[in-house]
Coordinates of C-alpha atoms in Angstrom, one line a residue:
M1 CA 36.0 65.5 22.3
D2 CA 38.9 63.3 20.9
N3 CA 38.1 60.0 19.4
E4 CA 40.2 57.8 21.6
V5 CA 39.1 54.6 19.9
L6 CA 40.2 55.9 16.6
A7 CA 43.7 56.6 17.9
A8 CA 43.9 53.0 19.1
V9 CA 42.5 51.6 15.9
R10 CA 45.0 53.5 13.8
E11 CA 47.8 51.5 15.4
L12 CA 46.0 48.3 14.1
L13 CA 45.5 49.5 10.5
P14 CA 48.8 48.4 9.0
G15 CA 48.3 44.9 10.3
I16 CA 44.6 44.8 9.1
A17 CA 45.8 46.0 5.6
E18 CA 48.5 43.4 5.6
R19 CA 46.0 40.6 6.3
A20 CA 43.4 41.8 3.9
A21 CA 44.2 39.2 1.2
A22 CA 44.2 36.4 3.9
T23 CA 40.9 37.6 5.2
E24 CA 39.4 37.5 1.8
E25 CA 40.9 34.0 1.2
A26 CA 39.5 32.8 4.5
R27 CA 36.1 34.3 3.8
R28 CA 36.0 35.6 7.4
V29 CA 37.7 38.0 9.6
S30 CA 40.1 36.3 12.0
A31 CA 39.3 35.8 15.6
S32 CA 42.6 37.6 16.5
T33 CA 41.5 40.7 14.5
I34 CA 38.1 40.7 16.2
R35 CA 39.8 40.5 19.6
A36 CA 42.2 43.4 18.7
L37 CA 39.2 45.6 17.6
A38 CA 37.4 44.6 20.8
D39 CA 40.4 45.6 22.9
A40 CA 40.6 48.9 21.1
G41 CA 37.0 49.5 22.2
V42 CA 35.3 49.4 18.8
F43 CA 32.4 47.1 19.8
R44 CA 31.6 49.0 23.0
M45 CA 31.4 52.5 21.4
L46 CA 27.5 52.4 21.0
Q47 CA 27.0 50.1 24.1
P48 CA 25.3 51.5 27.2
K49 CA 27.6 52.7 30.0
R50 CA 25.7 50.6 32.4
Y51 CA 27.0 47.5 30.7
G52 CA 30.6 48.7 30.2
G53 CA 30.0 50.7 27.1
A54 CA 31.1 54.2 26.0
E55 CA 27.8 55.6 24.7
A56 CA 30.0 57.4 22.3
D57 CA 29.1 60.0 19.8
P58 CA 27.9 57.9 16.8
V59 CA 29.8 60.2 14.4
H60 CA 33.0 58.9 16.1
F61 CA 31.8 55.3 15.6
F62 CA 31.3 55.9 11.9
E63 CA 34.7 57.6 11.7
V64 CA 36.3 54.5 13.1
V65 CA 34.4 52.3 10.7
R66 CA 35.6 54.3 7.7
A67 CA 39.2 54.1 8.9
I68 CA 39.1 50.3 9.3
S69 CA 37.3 49.9 6.0
G70 CA 40.0 51.8 4.3
A71 CA 42.5 49.2 5.3
C72 CA 40.3 46.2 4.6
G73 CA 36.7 46.4 3.5
S74 CA 35.6 43.1 4.9
T75 CA 37.0 43.9 8.3
G76 CA 35.4 47.4 8.3
W77 CA 32.1 45.9 7.3
V78 CA 32.1 43.4 10.1
A79 CA 33.3 46.0 12.6
S80 CA 30.4 48.2 11.6
V81 CA 27.7 45.6 11.6
L82 CA 28.8 44.0 14.9
G83 CA 29.5 47.4 16.3
V84 CA 26.0 48.8 15.6
H85 CA 24.1 45.9 17.2
P86 CA 24.8 47.0 20.9
W87 CA 22.9 50.3 20.0
H88 CA 19.9 48.2 18.9
L89 CA 20.1 45.8 21.8
A90 CA 20.0 48.8 24.1
L91 CA 16.4 49.4 23.0
Y92 CA 15.3 46.0 24.2
D93 CA 13.8 45.2 27.6
D94 CA 16.5 45.2 30.2
R95 CA 16.0 41.5 30.8
A96 CA 17.3 40.8 27.3
Q97 CA 20.2 43.2 27.8
A98 CA 21.2 41.4 31.0
E99 CA 21.0 38.0 29.3
V100 CA 23.5 39.1 26.7
W101 CA 25.9 41.3 28.6
G102 CA 25.3 40.5 32.3
G103 CA 28.0 37.9 32.3
D104 CA 30.3 39.3 29.8
P105 CA 30.0 42.8 28.3
D106 CA 32.2 41.8 25.3
V107 CA 29.6 39.4 24.0
L108 CA 28.8 40.2 20.3
V109 CA 25.5 40.1 18.4
C110 CA 25.0 39.5 14.7
S111 CA 21.9 40.0 12.7
S112 CA 19.8 39.1 9.7
Y113 CA 16.8 41.5 9.7
A114 CA 14.9 40.1 6.7
P115 CA 11.6 38.9 8.0
T116 CA 12.0 35.3 6.7
G117 CA 11.3 33.6 10.0
T118 CA 8.0 31.6 10.7
L119 CA 6.4 32.7 14.0
T120 CA 3.9 30.8 16.1
P121 CA 2.4 32.8 19.0
V122 CA 2.7 30.8 22.2
E123 CA 2.2 31.6 25.8
G124 CA 4.9 34.1 26.8
G125 CA 6.3 34.7 23.4
Y126 CA 6.8 33.0 20.0
E127 CA 8.1 29.8 18.6
L128 CA 10.5 30.7 15.8
S129 CA 11.9 28.7 12.9
G130 CA 13.4 29.6 9.6
V131 CA 16.6 30.4 7.6
W132 CA 18.2 33.8 7.4
R133 CA 21.0 34.8 5.0
Y134 CA 23.8 37.3 5.1
A135 CA 24.5 37.4 8.9
S136 CA 27.9 39.2 8.6
G137 CA 30.4 38.2 11.2
C138 CA 28.1 35.6 12.7
D139 CA 31.0 33.3 13.6
H140 CA 32.1 35.8 16.3
A141 CA 28.7 36.3 17.8
Q142 CA 26.9 34.5 20.6
W143 CA 23.5 36.0 19.8
A144 CA 21.5 36.9 16.7
L145 CA 18.9 39.5 15.8
L146 CA 16.5 37.8 13.4
G147 CA 13.6 39.2 11.4
G148 CA 10.0 37.9 11.4
L149 CA 6.6 39.0 10.2
R150 CA 3.7 39.1 12.7
V151 CA 0.4 38.3 11.0
G152 CA -3.2 38.8 12.1
A153 CA -5.9 36.2 12.5
A154 CA -6.7 36.2 8.8
G155 CA -3.0 36.0 7.8
E156 CA -2.7 39.6 7.0
P157 CA 0.7 41.3 7.7
M158 CA 0.6 43.2 11.0
D159 CA 4.2 44.3 11.8
F160 CA 7.8 43.3 11.2
I161 CA 9.5 42.2 14.4
T162 CA 13.1 41.4 15.4
L163 CA 13.7 38.5 17.8
L164 CA 16.9 38.1 19.9
V165 CA 18.1 34.5 19.7
P166 CA 21.1 32.8 21.6
R167 CA 23.8 30.8 19.7
A168 CA 22.5 27.6 21.3
D169 CA 19.2 28.0 19.4
Y170 CA 20.6 28.3 15.9
R171 CA 23.3 26.8 13.6
I172 CA 25.5 28.5 11.0
E173 CA 25.6 27.2 7.5
E174 CA 28.7 28.2 5.6
I175 CA 27.4 29.6 2.2
W176 CA 29.3 32.8 1.8
D177 CA 31.3 32.9 -1.5
T178 CA 31.0 36.2 -3.3
V179 CA 32.7 38.6 -5.6
G180 CA 33.2 41.4 -3.0
L181 CA 33.3 41.7 0.7
R182 CA 34.5 38.1 0.6
G183 CA 36.0 38.2 4.1
T184 CA 32.8 39.2 6.0
G185 CA 31.7 35.6 6.7
S186 CA 28.1 36.6 6.0
N187 CA 26.8 33.1 6.3
E188 CA 23.4 31.6 6.8
I189 CA 21.6 31.1 10.2
A190 CA 19.1 28.3 10.6
V191 CA 16.7 27.8 13.4
D192 CA 14.7 24.6 13.6
T193 CA 12.4 25.5 16.5
A194 CA 13.2 28.0 19.3
F195 CA 11.2 29.6 22.0
V196 CA 11.7 33.4 22.1
P197 CA 10.2 35.1 25.2
S198 CA 8.3 38.3 24.5
Y199 CA 11.0 40.5 26.3
R200 CA 13.4 39.4 23.5
V201 CA 11.1 40.7 20.8
M202 CA 11.0 44.3 19.4
N203 CA 8.3 45.6 17.1
N204 CA 9.6 47.6 14.2
Y205 CA 6.5 49.9 14.5
D206 CA 7.7 51.0 17.9
M207 CA 11.3 51.6 16.7
S208 CA 9.9 53.7 13.7
N209 CA 8.3 55.8 16.3
L210 CA 11.5 56.1 18.3
R211 CA 10.3 54.0 21.2
G212 CA 11.8 51.0 22.9
P213 CA 11.5 49.5 26.4
G214 CA 15.3 49.9 26.8
Q215 CA 14.8 53.6 27.0
Q216 CA 13.6 53.2 30.5
V217 CA 17.1 52.2 31.6
N218 CA 19.2 53.7 28.8
A219 CA 18.0 57.3 28.9
G220 CA 20.8 59.0 27.0
P221 CA 20.1 60.8 23.7
L222 CA 22.0 58.1 21.8
Y223 CA 19.1 55.8 22.2
R224 CA 16.5 58.3 21.0
I225 CA 17.7 58.8 17.5
P226 CA 16.1 56.7 14.6
F227 CA 17.1 53.2 14.1
A228 CA 16.9 53.8 10.3
T229 CA 19.6 56.5 10.5
V230 CA 21.9 54.5 12.8
F231 CA 21.7 51.2 10.9
T232 CA 21.7 52.5 7.3
T233 CA 24.7 54.8 8.1
A234 CA 26.5 51.7 9.5
I235 CA 25.9 50.1 6.1
A236 CA 27.1 53.2 4.1
A237 CA 30.1 54.0 6.2
P238 CA 32.2 50.9 5.2
V239 CA 31.5 51.6 1.5
I240 CA 32.7 55.2 1.9
G241 CA 35.7 54.1 4.0
V242 CA 36.7 51.5 1.3
V243 CA 36.6 54.2 -1.4
A244 CA 38.5 56.7 0.9
G245 CA 41.2 54.0 1.4
C246 CA 41.3 53.3 -2.4
Y247 CA 41.8 57.0 -3.0
E248 CA 44.9 57.0 -0.8
N249 CA 46.2 53.8 -2.5
Y250 CA 45.6 55.4 -5.9
L251 CA 47.7 58.5 -5.0
S252 CA 50.6 56.4 -3.6
T253 CA 50.5 53.9 -6.4
M254 CA 50.1 56.3 -9.3
R255 CA 52.5 59.0 -8.0
D256 CA 55.6 57.4 -9.6
R257 CA 54.0 55.7 -12.6
V258 CA 55.2 56.4 -16.1
R259 CA 52.9 56.0 -19.0
L260 CA 54.1 53.6 -21.7
S261 CA 51.5 54.7 -24.1
L262 CA 49.4 57.8 -24.9
G263 CA 52.5 59.9 -25.4
G264 CA 54.3 58.6 -22.3
G265 CA 55.3 60.9 -19.5
R266 CA 54.6 60.9 -15.7
F267 CA 51.1 60.0 -14.8
V268 CA 50.8 62.8 -12.3
E269 CA 51.4 65.4 -15.0
D270 CA 48.4 64.2 -16.9
K271 CA 45.7 66.9 -16.4
F272 CA 42.9 64.3 -16.9
A273 CA 44.4 62.3 -14.0
Q274 CA 44.5 65.5 -11.9
V275 CA 40.8 66.1 -12.6
T276 CA 40.0 62.5 -11.7
V277 CA 41.7 63.0 -8.3
A278 CA 39.8 66.2 -7.7
R279 CA 36.4 64.8 -8.6
A280 CA 36.9 61.6 -6.4
A281 CA 38.2 63.6 -3.4
S282 CA 35.2 65.9 -3.6
E283 CA 32.7 63.1 -3.8
I284 CA 34.2 61.4 -0.8
D285 CA 34.3 64.6 1.2
A286 CA 30.7 65.4 0.3
A287 CA 29.5 61.9 1.4
I288 CA 31.2 62.2 4.8
L289 CA 30.3 65.8 5.5
Q290 CA 26.6 65.4 4.8
M291 CA 26.2 62.1 6.7
D292 CA 28.1 63.4 9.7
R293 CA 26.1 66.6 9.7
N294 CA 22.8 64.7 9.7
V295 CA 23.8 62.4 12.6
R296 CA 24.9 65.3 14.7
A297 CA 21.7 67.2 14.0
L298 CA 19.6 64.3 15.2
M299 CA 21.8 63.8 18.3
E300 CA 21.3 67.5 19.1
L301 CA 17.6 67.2 18.9
A302 CA 17.6 64.1 21.1
A303 CA 20.0 65.8 23.6
A304 CA 17.7 68.8 23.9
G305 CA 14.7 66.5 24.5
E306 CA 13.0 67.7 21.4
E307 CA 10.8 65.7 19.1
I308 CA 12.6 64.5 16.1
P309 CA 10.5 65.5 13.1
M310 CA 10.3 63.6 9.8
Q311 CA 12.3 66.1 7.7
P312 CA 15.7 65.5 9.3
R313 CA 15.1 61.8 9.3
L314 CA 14.3 61.9 5.5
R315 CA 17.3 64.1 4.9
A316 CA 19.5 61.6 6.8
R317 CA 18.3 58.8 4.5
R318 CA 18.6 60.9 1.4
D319 CA 22.2 61.8 2.1
Q320 CA 23.1 58.3 3.3
V321 CA 22.2 56.7 -0.1
R322 CA 23.6 59.6 -1.9
G323 CA 26.8 59.2 0.1
T324 CA 27.0 55.5 -1.2
E325 CA 26.3 56.7 -4.7
R326 CA 29.0 59.4 -4.5
A327 CA 31.5 56.8 -3.2
L328 CA 30.7 54.4 -6.0
D329 CA 31.0 57.2 -8.6
A330 CA 34.4 58.1 -7.1
I331 CA 35.8 54.6 -7.2
E332 CA 34.6 54.2 -10.8
Q333 CA 36.7 57.2 -11.8
L334 CA 39.7 55.9 -9.9
F335 CA 39.4 52.4 -11.2
K336 CA 38.9 53.5 -14.8
T337 CA 42.1 55.6 -14.9
A338 CA 44.3 53.3 -12.8
G339 CA 45.4 51.3 -15.8
G340 CA 45.8 47.6 -16.5
Q341 CA 47.7 46.9 -13.3
S342 CA 44.6 47.6 -11.2
L343 CA 43.1 44.5 -12.8
D344 CA 45.5 42.1 -11.0
R345 CA 43.6 40.0 -8.5
G346 CA 44.4 41.2 -5.0
N347 CA 45.5 44.6 -6.0
P348 CA 44.2 47.0 -3.3
I349 CA 42.4 49.1 -6.0
E350 CA 40.8 46.1 -7.5
R351 CA 39.8 44.7 -4.1
A352 CA 38.3 48.0 -3.1
W353 CA 36.4 48.3 -6.3
R354 CA 34.8 44.8 -5.7
D355 CA 34.1 45.5 -2.0
A356 CA 32.5 48.9 -2.6
H357 CA 30.2 47.5 -5.2
A358 CA 29.3 44.6 -3.0
G359 CA 28.3 46.9 -0.2
G360 CA 26.4 49.1 -2.5
V361 CA 23.8 46.4 -3.2
H362 CA 22.6 46.2 0.4
V363 CA 19.0 47.1 0.7
A364 CA 19.9 50.0 3.0
N365 CA 21.9 51.5 0.1
D366 CA 18.9 51.2 -2.3
A367 CA 19.0 54.9 -3.6
E368 CA 15.8 55.0 -5.6
R369 CA 13.6 53.8 -2.7
A370 CA 15.1 56.3 -0.2
L371 CA 15.1 59.2 -2.6
A372 CA 11.5 58.5 -3.4
L373 CA 10.6 58.7 0.3
Y374 CA 12.4 62.0 0.5
G375 CA 10.5 63.3 -2.5
R376 CA 7.2 62.3 -0.9
G377 CA 8.0 64.1 2.2
A378 CA 9.2 67.3 0.3
F379 CA 5.8 67.3 -1.5
G380 CA 4.0 67.0 1.9
L381 CA 2.8 63.5 1.3
P382 CA 2.6 61.0 4.2
V383 CA 5.7 58.8 4.7
E384 CA 5.5 55.5 6.5
D385 CA 8.6 53.3 6.1
N386 CA 10.7 51.3 8.6
L387 CA 13.9 52.6 7.0
V388 CA 13.2 56.2 7.9

């Protein structure tokens, strides 16, 4: 099946690339760019059909994210994060889905999943307060998914939960000023006191066991694959896309360059430069191929109505973090050999280097943790983790 959204997005890429410096300077993606991406169908790709979405193949969604990220890392990151939340919302009770999309299917949802919220159980739900950082693209959202920790009577941790909160119940504090991904507007969300009804709460334990009340109304295979795979791939895909875009910029920039030192001559005739290109291209290809393979395998299991065992879930996480590592290795090689001009502020190679490394520090891209989980599973040891 053709990726129709990708075809529409490709027409937007020159403008997105042209605005990349302005996006970085503004420290947020413009409303006009978000509107253009919405019109192209990006944010409805993983949204249920019953609310105007496409329920698209997630591999196609990640392909779109990589393309946008190649033009502007910040725009691609925001497109991925805002674009993956309709998938998560589809797991919620239908009353929550109706509140968000019932009046306008184009409403966007941001998130900050870290369980920093303070929860007080009350009749019918929770009272929530707290501060959450790094809510990418929050300026464009009318709802937020916020993390909290449910505790027992003695104060012992019971489960992480995610609460869906409307824009009227929180404020945004502008704190985002970083080295990379500067244009993502990943600002802070603050809630003084808000009531969150129980139907707008999801237990992470249920999600880890591939359950959610929304499956009663959204029965397609898309909503039966692991949250950990969908979300962490949405965090890795922009990094890989940034590096793939940097690779193309590297080729076009370096093709006509003449060395003024090291014996002179055309850069493209340098065999060490040729090896760099080959290594970088291979790392990018490997990252994409493995991640796409794993998502397809999980979708095939879900479509067949089969139980999804732990092994392919662990493999998806293994290859997702390795995909990020491969992308970062590739951009290191490109940056190192691009010469002094790549150091100029705003140079596409320089910006991509900063953006890729900024994305690499997200907890979903923590390679050691994910690889250790895979190793436990390979040795037959039990694996219990929310990010698998």
